[in-house]
Amino acid sequence: MTHPLLARHRATLDGALNAVATRGYWTPYPEQASPKIYGEGANEAGKQAVAAMFGQRFDLGQPGVTGWLASDRSPYGVELGVQYAVCDPGALLTAAIAAMPAWGKLGIDGRTGVCLEILDRLNKASFEIAWAVMYTTGQGFGMAFQAGGPHAQDRGLEAVAYAWREMSFVPREAHWEKPQGKNPPLVMKKYFEVVGRGPALVVGCSTFPTWNTYPGLFAALATGNAVIVKPHPWSVLPAAISVRIAREVLRENGIDPNLVTLAVVDRPQTTQQLATDPRVASIDYTGGSTFGRWLLENCRGKQVYAELAGVNNVVIESTDNYKGMLRNLAFTLSLYSGQMCTTTKALLVPASGIDTDQGHKSFDEVAADLGAAIDKFLADPATATAVLGAIQSPETLARIEAAPRAATVVLASKKLTHPEHPNAEVHTPLLLKADAADEAAYMQERFGPISTVVAVPGGPEALAALSERIVREQGALTVGMYSTRASFIDEMTAATQRAGVALSINLTSGVFVNQSAGFSDYHGTGANPAANASYTDSAFVASRFRVIQRRHHV
């Protein structure tokens, strides 16, 4: 008999399964923050719900509480003061392990149905989550709603769909009969159980606390594992709301809510303690390369899914839509002040300039025109603050200040005043230019609104070769290119396939190289140093469970 929650959400699962197979546009979670979709007053209700949490204890009822901690940091200068329980990591793991047997017995149908119900509840709470994301990350509200709500939910559902598909390939039982010639056949009954590998630790990041958390959370949960969510200390609230909703759904369906817990830590060593505990079977991590590499080196024997830093680059060889290219790149470099793992950091341009529909443009003209396009795009203060959001980390502010010493400034970064949040750290992009020989100026990720236009000597093959070397040595999640020459497009296609990175070609309209669509785009490839996994493919879920069989003679 089909589990009732799976029956309720079967259309959503079927839609997701079809979408990942066809890779076309589809979503059950509308990205428009419209009262016609989410209900009149939903926005204000979500905002007030978050405001009511300020200065209060966010009690999830978890085991092993040793104290309370308020660590959220708002780039908008909003005093949050939400207090979260600090729990003994051993107690969380013990509770997680105790919750797993019943979760496993629920079966593939039951677990999938519960995960779909959690996602449905998260969608209904999209405005509440959006305000929490905005306040803690510095994203503008529109982006916080889309990326923190429906787009994150898309990625969670995508993981559930892949998990369902991979687990459903395993038959529940089999009748095995081997002929023995003149003798009676050997006959056996065999049973196959999908079993989770063990508790999962999902380590969240400060800038996308739901979008980068939901894939690992739902991939691990659907495949039969308990999950401990360890949010970044500056962006706890969106993760806490998400965990609260998951625990509510679990409890309502007679499942131990400690299957999903929140690990708020008061010292970095606690995260390391959790990650290296032999009871933890898998780790999902998004963030800086230093801790990511520590995880990969010190957690051998565990499944570690890591997305690290990289140097995303765009190659500009020629274009037949110069203005459209500049507008597209201006938005790309401005969105959320470049605080995205997909933002372009190096723009590779021939030192001799490029051919365009407006005539030949020298290297210096391309750099200057891009700076002017950014200035024009951000000329309206309302547009600027909505697109840029606020700078999340003091380290990013320090990078903006220090970066001009690394190369020649094309466009200086300016501090803007936010009309609603006067204490917000709003800064426009910093655009630099350098020669290809000056690798210190561009051959590293400077997280934030900092990008460098690089003058590359030689022909088109030099552009492709440098782009490929950047990806191979530094890693990248995105590469873009502009060219009117089919032969060069083929050359870049081959280079990016060798390096193992996604390629966007001649984007001049409403799609941008730093955007990734759920159910269609593979976010990351796992084939270069920027990430060892992809959101989302079969490999992202298949190693999170194992098949345990039993058999007997008939």
Coordinates of C-alpha atoms in Angstrom, one line a residue:
M1 CA 0.0 0.0 0.0
T2 CA 1.4 3.4 -1.0
H3 CA 2.3 5.6 2.0
P4 CA -0.4 8.4 2.3
L5 CA 2.2 11.2 2.1
L6 CA 3.6 9.8 -1.1
A7 CA 0.1 9.5 -2.5
R8 CA -0.5 13.1 -1.6
H9 CA 2.6 14.4 -3.3
R10 CA 2.9 11.8 -6.1
A11 CA 2.3 14.3 -8.9
T12 CA 5.2 16.4 -7.5
L13 CA 7.5 13.4 -7.5
D14 CA 6.5 12.4 -11.0
G15 CA 7.0 15.9 -12.3
A16 CA 10.5 16.0 -10.8
L17 CA 11.4 12.6 -12.2
N18 CA 10.3 13.7 -15.6
A19 CA 12.2 17.0 -15.3
V20 CA 15.5 15.5 -14.4
A21 CA 15.1 13.1 -17.3
T22 CA 14.3 15.8 -19.9
R23 CA 16.2 18.7 -18.3
G24 CA 13.5 21.2 -19.5
Y25 CA 12.0 24.1 -17.4
W26 CA 9.8 22.9 -14.6
T27 CA 9.2 23.7 -10.9
P28 CA 6.3 23.0 -8.5
Y29 CA 7.5 26.0 -6.3
P30 CA 6.8 29.3 -8.1
E31 CA 9.6 31.8 -7.8
Q32 CA 7.3 34.9 -8.0
A33 CA 6.7 36.4 -4.5
S34 CA 3.1 37.0 -5.4
P35 CA 0.1 37.2 -3.1
K36 CA -1.9 35.5 -5.9
I37 CA 0.3 32.4 -5.4
Y38 CA 1.3 32.4 -1.8
G39 CA -1.8 34.2 -0.3
E40 CA -2.7 37.8 0.7
G41 CA -0.6 38.9 3.6
A42 CA 1.9 36.1 3.3
N43 CA 4.9 38.5 2.9
E44 CA 4.0 40.6 5.9
A45 CA 3.2 37.5 8.0
G46 CA 6.6 36.0 7.2
K47 CA 8.3 39.2 8.1
Q48 CA 6.5 39.5 11.4
A49 CA 7.1 35.9 12.2
V50 CA 10.9 36.5 11.8
A51 CA 10.7 39.7 13.8
A52 CA 9.0 37.9 16.6
M53 CA 12.0 35.7 16.9
F54 CA 14.4 38.5 17.6
G55 CA 15.9 38.4 21.0
Q56 CA 14.1 35.1 21.8
R57 CA 15.2 31.5 22.4
F58 CA 14.6 29.3 19.4
D59 CA 13.9 26.1 21.2
L60 CA 13.9 23.0 19.1
G61 CA 13.6 20.6 22.0
Q62 CA 16.9 18.8 21.2
P63 CA 18.9 16.6 23.5
G64 CA 22.2 17.5 25.2
V65 CA 21.7 21.3 25.7
T66 CA 24.7 22.8 27.3
G67 CA 24.0 26.5 26.8
W68 CA 22.5 29.1 24.5
L69 CA 24.2 31.2 21.8
A70 CA 23.2 34.2 19.6
S71 CA 25.6 34.3 16.7
D72 CA 23.6 35.5 13.7
R73 CA 25.2 38.6 12.0
S74 CA 23.1 40.9 9.8
P75 CA 24.9 42.8 7.1
Y76 CA 22.0 45.1 7.1
G77 CA 22.7 46.1 10.7
V78 CA 19.5 44.5 12.1
E79 CA 19.9 43.4 15.7
L80 CA 18.7 39.8 15.6
G81 CA 19.7 38.3 18.9
V82 CA 18.0 34.9 18.3
Q83 CA 19.4 32.4 20.8
Y84 CA 20.0 28.8 19.8
A85 CA 20.7 25.8 21.9
V86 CA 24.3 24.6 21.9
C87 CA 24.0 20.8 22.2
D88 CA 26.6 18.3 23.1
P89 CA 27.6 16.7 19.7
G90 CA 27.7 13.2 21.2
A91 CA 24.2 13.6 22.4
L92 CA 23.0 14.7 18.9
L93 CA 24.8 11.7 17.3
T94 CA 23.4 9.2 19.8
A95 CA 19.9 10.6 19.2
A96 CA 20.4 10.5 15.5
I97 CA 21.5 6.8 15.5
A98 CA 18.5 5.9 17.7
A99 CA 16.1 7.5 15.3
M100 CA 17.4 5.7 12.2
P101 CA 16.0 2.2 12.5
A102 CA 12.4 3.3 12.5
W103 CA 13.2 5.7 9.6
G104 CA 14.7 2.8 7.7
K105 CA 11.6 0.6 8.3
L106 CA 9.4 3.3 6.8
G107 CA 10.7 2.2 3.5
I108 CA 11.4 4.1 0.2
D109 CA 7.8 5.1 -0.2
G110 CA 7.4 6.4 3.3
R111 CA 10.7 8.3 3.5
T112 CA 10.1 9.9 0.1
G113 CA 6.6 10.9 1.1
V114 CA 7.8 12.5 4.3
C115 CA 10.6 14.4 2.5
L116 CA 8.0 15.7 0.0
E117 CA 5.8 16.9 2.8
I118 CA 8.7 18.7 4.4
L119 CA 9.5 20.4 1.1
D120 CA 5.8 21.4 0.8
R121 CA 5.8 22.9 4.3
L122 CA 9.1 24.8 3.5
N123 CA 7.5 26.2 0.4
K124 CA 4.5 27.5 2.4
A125 CA 7.0 29.2 4.7
S126 CA 9.0 30.8 1.8
F127 CA 8.4 34.4 3.0
E128 CA 9.5 33.6 6.5
I129 CA 12.6 31.9 5.2
A130 CA 13.2 34.7 2.8
W131 CA 13.3 37.4 5.5
A132 CA 15.6 35.2 7.6
V133 CA 17.9 34.7 4.6
M134 CA 17.9 38.4 3.7
Y135 CA 18.7 39.5 7.3
T136 CA 21.5 37.1 7.8
T137 CA 23.2 36.9 4.4
G138 CA 22.8 40.4 3.0
Q139 CA 20.9 39.3 -0.1
G140 CA 18.3 41.7 -1.5
F141 CA 14.8 40.5 -0.7
G142 CA 13.9 39.4 -4.2
M143 CA 17.0 37.2 -4.4
A144 CA 16.5 36.0 -0.8
F145 CA 13.0 34.9 -1.7
Q146 CA 13.9 33.1 -4.9
A147 CA 17.3 31.6 -3.9
G148 CA 16.5 31.0 -0.3
G149 CA 13.0 29.7 -0.9
P150 CA 11.7 28.1 -4.2
H151 CA 15.1 27.7 -5.8
A152 CA 16.5 26.0 -2.7
Q153 CA 13.4 23.8 -2.5
D154 CA 13.9 22.9 -6.2
R155 CA 17.3 21.6 -5.4
G156 CA 16.0 19.7 -2.4
L157 CA 13.3 18.1 -4.5
E158 CA 15.8 17.3 -7.2
A159 CA 17.9 15.3 -4.6
V160 CA 14.7 13.4 -3.5
A161 CA 13.8 12.6 -7.1
Y162 CA 17.3 11.2 -7.8
A163 CA 17.2 9.3 -4.5
W164 CA 13.8 7.8 -5.3
R165 CA 15.0 6.8 -8.8
E166 CA 18.2 5.2 -7.6
M167 CA 16.5 3.3 -4.7
S168 CA 13.6 2.2 -6.9
F169 CA 16.0 0.4 -9.2
V170 CA 16.6 -2.1 -6.3
P171 CA 13.8 -4.8 -6.3
R172 CA 12.3 -5.5 -3.0
E173 CA 12.5 -9.3 -3.5
A174 CA 13.4 -11.9 -6.1
H175 CA 12.7 -15.6 -6.8
W176 CA 16.0 -17.2 -7.9
E177 CA 16.0 -20.5 -9.7
K178 CA 19.1 -22.1 -11.1
P179 CA 18.7 -25.1 -13.4
Q180 CA 20.7 -28.2 -12.4
G181 CA 20.3 -30.4 -15.5
K182 CA 18.7 -33.7 -14.5
N183 CA 18.7 -32.7 -10.8
P184 CA 16.1 -30.5 -9.3
P185 CA 16.8 -26.8 -9.7
L186 CA 18.3 -24.7 -6.9
V187 CA 15.6 -22.4 -5.7
M188 CA 16.0 -19.4 -3.3
K189 CA 14.0 -16.5 -2.1
K190 CA 16.0 -13.3 -1.9
Y191 CA 15.1 -10.0 -0.2
F192 CA 16.9 -6.6 -0.7
E193 CA 16.8 -3.8 1.7
V194 CA 18.0 -0.2 1.0
V195 CA 19.8 0.9 4.2
G196 CA 21.3 4.3 4.9
R197 CA 25.0 4.4 5.5
G198 CA 24.7 6.4 8.7
P199 CA 24.3 9.9 10.2
A200 CA 25.1 12.7 7.8
L201 CA 26.6 16.0 8.7
V202 CA 25.6 19.0 6.5
V203 CA 27.8 22.0 7.0
G204 CA 26.1 25.1 5.7
C205 CA 27.7 28.3 4.4
S206 CA 27.0 32.0 5.4
T207 CA 25.8 33.3 2.0
F208 CA 23.3 30.6 0.8
P209 CA 22.2 28.9 4.0
T210 CA 19.3 27.0 2.4
W211 CA 20.3 26.7 -1.3
N212 CA 23.5 25.0 -0.4
T213 CA 22.1 23.0 2.5
Y214 CA 18.9 21.4 1.1
P215 CA 20.6 19.1 -1.5
G216 CA 22.7 17.3 1.1
L217 CA 19.9 17.4 3.7
F218 CA 17.3 15.8 1.5
A219 CA 19.7 13.4 -0.3
A220 CA 20.8 12.0 3.0
L221 CA 17.3 11.9 4.5
A222 CA 15.6 10.3 1.6
T223 CA 18.2 7.5 1.5
G224 CA 17.6 6.5 5.1
N225 CA 20.0 8.6 7.1
A226 CA 19.7 10.9 10.1
V227 CA 21.0 14.4 9.4
I228 CA 22.8 16.9 11.6
V229 CA 22.7 20.4 10.1
K230 CA 25.6 22.6 11.2
P231 CA 24.9 26.1 9.9
H232 CA 27.4 28.9 9.6
P233 CA 27.3 30.8 12.8
W234 CA 26.4 34.1 11.0
S235 CA 23.4 32.5 9.2
V236 CA 21.8 30.2 11.6
L237 CA 18.2 31.4 11.4
P238 CA 17.2 30.2 7.9
A239 CA 18.6 26.7 8.8
A240 CA 16.9 26.7 12.2
I241 CA 13.5 27.5 10.6
S242 CA 14.1 24.7 8.1
V243 CA 15.1 22.2 10.8
R244 CA 12.1 23.2 12.9
I245 CA 9.7 22.5 10.0
A246 CA 11.4 19.1 9.3
R247 CA 11.1 18.1 12.9
E248 CA 7.4 19.2 13.0
V249 CA 6.6 17.0 10.0
L250 CA 8.5 14.0 11.5
R251 CA 6.8 14.3 14.9
E252 CA 3.3 14.6 13.3
N253 CA 4.0 11.3 11.4
G254 CA 5.1 9.4 14.5
I255 CA 8.8 9.6 13.6
D256 CA 11.5 10.6 16.2
P257 CA 12.2 14.3 15.4
N258 CA 15.8 13.8 16.4
L259 CA 16.3 12.3 13.0
V260 CA 17.0 15.9 11.9
T261 CA 18.8 18.2 14.4
L262 CA 20.6 21.5 14.4
A263 CA 24.2 21.8 15.6
V264 CA 25.0 25.3 16.7
V265 CA 28.6 25.4 17.9
D266 CA 30.3 27.8 20.1
R267 CA 33.8 26.9 19.0
P268 CA 35.2 25.6 15.6
Q269 CA 36.7 22.5 17.2
T270 CA 33.2 21.2 17.7
T271 CA 32.6 21.1 14.0
Q272 CA 35.9 19.2 13.6
Q273 CA 34.8 16.8 16.4
L274 CA 31.6 16.1 14.6
A275 CA 33.2 15.6 11.2
T276 CA 35.8 13.2 12.5
D277 CA 33.5 11.2 14.8
P278 CA 33.5 7.6 13.4
R279 CA 29.7 7.5 13.6
V280 CA 29.3 10.2 11.0
A281 CA 29.1 8.5 7.6
S282 CA 28.8 11.4 5.2
I283 CA 29.6 15.1 5.1
D284 CA 28.3 17.9 2.8
Y285 CA 30.3 21.1 2.8
T286 CA 30.1 24.4 0.9
G287 CA 32.6 27.1 1.7
G288 CA 36.2 28.2 1.7
S289 CA 38.9 25.8 0.5
T290 CA 40.9 25.8 3.7
F291 CA 38.4 24.0 5.8
G292 CA 37.1 22.0 2.8
R293 CA 40.6 20.6 2.2
W294 CA 40.9 19.8 5.9
L295 CA 37.7 17.8 5.7
L296 CA 38.9 15.9 2.6
E297 CA 42.3 15.1 4.3
N298 CA 41.0 14.3 7.8
C299 CA 37.7 12.5 7.1
R300 CA 39.0 9.7 4.9
G301 CA 36.6 6.7 4.8
K302 CA 33.6 9.0 4.9
Q303 CA 31.7 10.2 1.9
V304 CA 32.6 13.9 1.7
Y305 CA 30.7 16.1 -0.8
A306 CA 32.6 19.4 -1.0
E307 CA 32.1 22.6 -3.0
L308 CA 35.2 24.9 -2.6
A309 CA 36.5 28.1 -4.1
G310 CA 37.4 28.5 -7.7
V311 CA 38.2 31.1 -10.4
N312 CA 35.2 31.3 -12.7
N313 CA 36.2 33.0 -16.0
V314 CA 34.7 34.4 -19.1
V315 CA 36.5 34.4 -22.5
I316 CA 35.6 37.3 -24.8
E317 CA 36.9 36.6 -28.3
S318 CA 34.4 38.5 -30.4
T319 CA 30.7 39.4 -30.3
D320 CA 27.9 40.5 -32.6
N321 CA 25.9 42.1 -29.7
Y322 CA 28.4 44.3 -27.9
K323 CA 25.8 46.2 -25.8
G324 CA 23.9 43.0 -24.9
M325 CA 27.2 41.3 -23.8
L326 CA 28.1 44.3 -21.6
R327 CA 24.7 44.5 -20.0
N328 CA 24.7 40.7 -19.3
L329 CA 28.2 40.9 -17.7
A330 CA 27.3 44.0 -15.7
F331 CA 24.4 42.1 -14.1
T332 CA 26.6 39.1 -13.6
L333 CA 29.3 41.0 -11.7
S334 CA 26.8 43.0 -9.7
L335 CA 24.3 40.3 -8.5
Y336 CA 24.6 39.9 -4.7
S337 CA 27.9 41.9 -4.8
G338 CA 29.7 38.9 -6.4
Q339 CA 29.1 36.8 -3.2
M340 CA 28.2 33.7 -5.2
C341 CA 30.3 30.6 -5.9
T342 CA 29.4 31.1 -9.6
T343 CA 30.4 34.7 -10.1
T344 CA 32.9 35.5 -12.8
K345 CA 36.3 36.5 -11.4
A346 CA 38.5 36.7 -14.5
L347 CA 37.5 38.1 -17.9
L348 CA 40.0 37.0 -20.6
V349 CA 40.2 39.4 -23.6
P350 CA 42.8 39.4 -26.4
A351 CA 45.5 42.0 -25.8
S352 CA 44.9 43.1 -29.4
G353 CA 41.1 43.7 -28.8
I354 CA 38.0 42.2 -30.2
D355 CA 35.8 42.5 -33.3
T356 CA 32.2 43.6 -32.5
D357 CA 29.0 44.7 -34.3
Q358 CA 30.2 48.3 -33.3
G359 CA 33.6 47.8 -34.9
H360 CA 36.9 46.8 -33.4
K361 CA 37.3 47.5 -29.7
S362 CA 40.7 47.6 -28.1
F363 CA 41.4 45.8 -24.9
D364 CA 41.3 49.1 -22.9
E365 CA 38.0 50.0 -24.6
V366 CA 36.4 46.7 -23.6
A367 CA 37.5 47.1 -20.0
A368 CA 36.4 50.7 -19.8
D369 CA 33.0 50.0 -21.5
L370 CA 32.4 47.1 -19.1
G371 CA 33.0 49.5 -16.2
A372 CA 30.7 52.1 -17.8
A373 CA 28.0 49.4 -18.2
I374 CA 28.2 48.5 -14.5
D375 CA 28.0 52.1 -13.6
K376 CA 24.9 52.6 -15.8
F377 CA 23.2 49.5 -14.5
L378 CA 23.6 50.6 -10.9
A379 CA 22.8 54.3 -11.5
D380 CA 19.3 54.0 -10.0
P381 CA 19.8 53.6 -6.2
A382 CA 16.7 51.4 -5.9
T383 CA 18.0 49.0 -8.5
A384 CA 21.5 49.1 -7.0
T385 CA 20.5 48.2 -3.5
A386 CA 18.1 45.5 -4.6
V387 CA 20.6 43.8 -6.9
L388 CA 23.8 44.3 -4.8
G389 CA 22.3 43.5 -1.4
A390 CA 24.9 43.9 1.4
I391 CA 28.4 42.6 2.0
Q392 CA 28.1 39.7 4.4
S393 CA 31.6 39.4 5.8
P394 CA 34.2 41.8 7.2
E395 CA 36.8 39.7 5.3
T396 CA 35.1 40.6 2.0
L397 CA 35.2 44.3 2.9
A398 CA 38.9 43.9 3.6
R399 CA 39.4 42.3 0.2
I400 CA 37.6 45.2 -1.6
E401 CA 39.9 47.6 0.2
A402 CA 43.1 45.6 -0.6
A403 CA 42.4 44.5 -4.2
P404 CA 43.2 47.8 -5.9
R405 CA 46.9 47.2 -5.0
A406 CA 46.9 44.0 -7.1
A407 CA 46.2 45.6 -10.5
T408 CA 45.0 48.7 -12.3
V409 CA 41.6 50.0 -11.3
V410 CA 39.1 50.3 -14.1
L411 CA 36.1 51.0 -11.9
A412 CA 36.5 51.8 -8.2
S413 CA 34.1 50.3 -5.7
K414 CA 31.7 52.8 -4.1
K415 CA 29.9 52.6 -0.8
L416 CA 26.1 53.2 -1.1
T417 CA 23.5 54.2 1.5
H418 CA 20.6 51.7 1.8
P419 CA 17.4 53.7 2.1
E420 CA 15.9 51.3 4.7
H421 CA 19.0 50.1 6.5
P422 CA 21.5 52.9 6.9
N423 CA 24.1 50.6 8.6
A424 CA 24.1 48.2 5.7
E425 CA 27.5 47.6 4.0
V426 CA 26.5 48.1 0.3
H427 CA 29.4 48.3 -2.1
T428 CA 29.4 48.5 -5.9
P429 CA 31.7 46.1 -7.9
L430 CA 35.4 46.8 -8.2
L431 CA 36.7 46.1 -11.7
L432 CA 40.5 45.7 -12.3
K433 CA 42.6 45.0 -15.4
A434 CA 46.0 43.3 -15.7
D435 CA 48.2 41.5 -18.2
A436 CA 48.1 37.7 -18.4
A437 CA 51.7 37.5 -17.2
D438 CA 50.6 39.1 -13.9
E439 CA 49.0 35.9 -12.6
A440 CA 48.9 37.1 -8.9
A441 CA 46.2 39.7 -10.1
Y442 CA 43.7 37.1 -11.3
M443 CA 44.8 33.5 -10.7
Q444 CA 43.0 33.3 -7.3
E445 CA 39.4 33.8 -6.1
R446 CA 38.8 37.1 -4.4
F447 CA 35.3 36.4 -3.0
G448 CA 33.0 39.4 -3.3
P449 CA 32.5 42.1 -6.0
I450 CA 36.0 42.0 -7.4
S451 CA 36.8 40.9 -11.0
T452 CA 39.8 41.4 -13.3
V453 CA 39.8 41.9 -17.1
V454 CA 42.9 40.1 -18.3
A455 CA 44.9 41.1 -21.5
V456 CA 45.9 37.8 -23.2
P457 CA 48.5 37.9 -25.9
G458 CA 48.4 35.6 -28.9
G459 CA 45.5 34.2 -30.9
P460 CA 42.2 32.6 -29.8
E461 CA 44.0 29.4 -28.9
A462 CA 45.8 31.4 -26.1
L463 CA 42.4 32.4 -24.7
A464 CA 41.2 28.8 -24.6
A465 CA 44.5 27.5 -23.2
L466 CA 44.5 30.1 -20.3
S467 CA 40.9 29.4 -19.5
E468 CA 41.5 25.7 -19.3
R469 CA 44.6 26.1 -17.2
I470 CA 42.7 28.3 -14.7
V471 CA 40.0 25.7 -14.3
R472 CA 42.5 22.8 -14.0
E473 CA 44.7 24.6 -11.4
Q474 CA 42.2 26.7 -9.5
G475 CA 38.9 25.1 -10.2
A476 CA 35.7 26.7 -11.5
L477 CA 32.0 26.2 -11.4
T478 CA 31.3 28.3 -14.4
V479 CA 33.0 29.4 -17.7
G480 CA 31.4 31.7 -20.2
M481 CA 32.5 32.7 -23.6
Y482 CA 31.6 35.2 -26.4
S483 CA 32.5 34.5 -30.0
T484 CA 31.1 34.8 -33.5
R485 CA 33.3 32.1 -34.8
A486 CA 32.0 28.5 -34.8
S487 CA 35.5 27.1 -34.8
F488 CA 36.4 28.9 -31.6
I489 CA 33.2 27.9 -29.9
D490 CA 34.2 24.3 -30.8
E491 CA 37.7 24.9 -29.3
M492 CA 36.3 26.3 -26.1
T493 CA 33.8 23.4 -25.9
A494 CA 36.7 21.0 -26.1
A495 CA 38.7 22.9 -23.5
T496 CA 35.9 23.0 -21.0
Q497 CA 35.2 19.3 -21.4
R498 CA 38.8 18.5 -20.8
A499 CA 38.9 20.7 -17.7
G500 CA 35.5 19.5 -16.5
V501 CA 33.5 22.7 -16.2
A502 CA 30.1 24.0 -17.5
L503 CA 30.2 26.4 -20.4
S504 CA 27.8 29.2 -21.3
I505 CA 27.9 30.6 -24.8
N506 CA 27.0 34.1 -26.0
L507 CA 24.6 35.0 -23.1
T508 CA 23.2 38.4 -23.9
S509 CA 19.6 38.3 -22.6
G510 CA 17.9 37.2 -19.4
V511 CA 20.1 34.2 -18.5
F512 CA 23.4 34.8 -16.7
V513 CA 26.5 32.6 -16.3
N514 CA 26.2 32.7 -12.5
Q515 CA 22.6 31.3 -12.5
S516 CA 21.8 27.6 -12.2
A517 CA 18.4 26.2 -12.8
G518 CA 17.1 23.3 -10.7
F519 CA 16.1 20.2 -12.6
S520 CA 18.0 21.4 -15.7
D521 CA 21.5 22.7 -14.9
Y522 CA 24.0 20.5 -13.2
H523 CA 25.5 22.8 -10.5
G524 CA 29.2 21.9 -10.6
T525 CA 30.6 18.8 -12.2
G526 CA 32.8 17.2 -9.6
A527 CA 35.5 17.1 -12.3
N528 CA 37.8 20.0 -11.3
P529 CA 39.2 21.4 -8.0
A530 CA 36.2 23.7 -7.3
A531 CA 33.9 20.7 -6.3
N532 CA 34.1 17.0 -6.0
A533 CA 30.3 16.6 -6.5
S534 CA 27.4 18.0 -8.5
Y535 CA 24.0 19.4 -7.5
T536 CA 22.4 17.1 -8.5
D537 CA 23.1 13.8 -10.3
S538 CA 22.9 10.1 -9.4
A539 CA 26.4 10.1 -7.9
F540 CA 25.2 12.7 -5.4
V541 CA 22.8 10.3 -3.8
A542 CA 23.7 6.7 -4.8
S543 CA 26.6 6.4 -2.3
R544 CA 24.5 7.5 0.6
F545 CA 22.7 4.1 0.9
R546 CA 23.7 0.5 0.6
V547 CA 21.7 -2.6 -0.3
I548 CA 21.6 -5.4 2.3
Q549 CA 20.3 -8.7 1.2
R550 CA 19.0 -11.9 2.9
R551 CA 18.2 -15.2 1.2
H552 CA 16.9 -18.7 2.0
H553 CA 16.1 -21.9 0.2
V554 CA 12.6 -22.5 -1.0

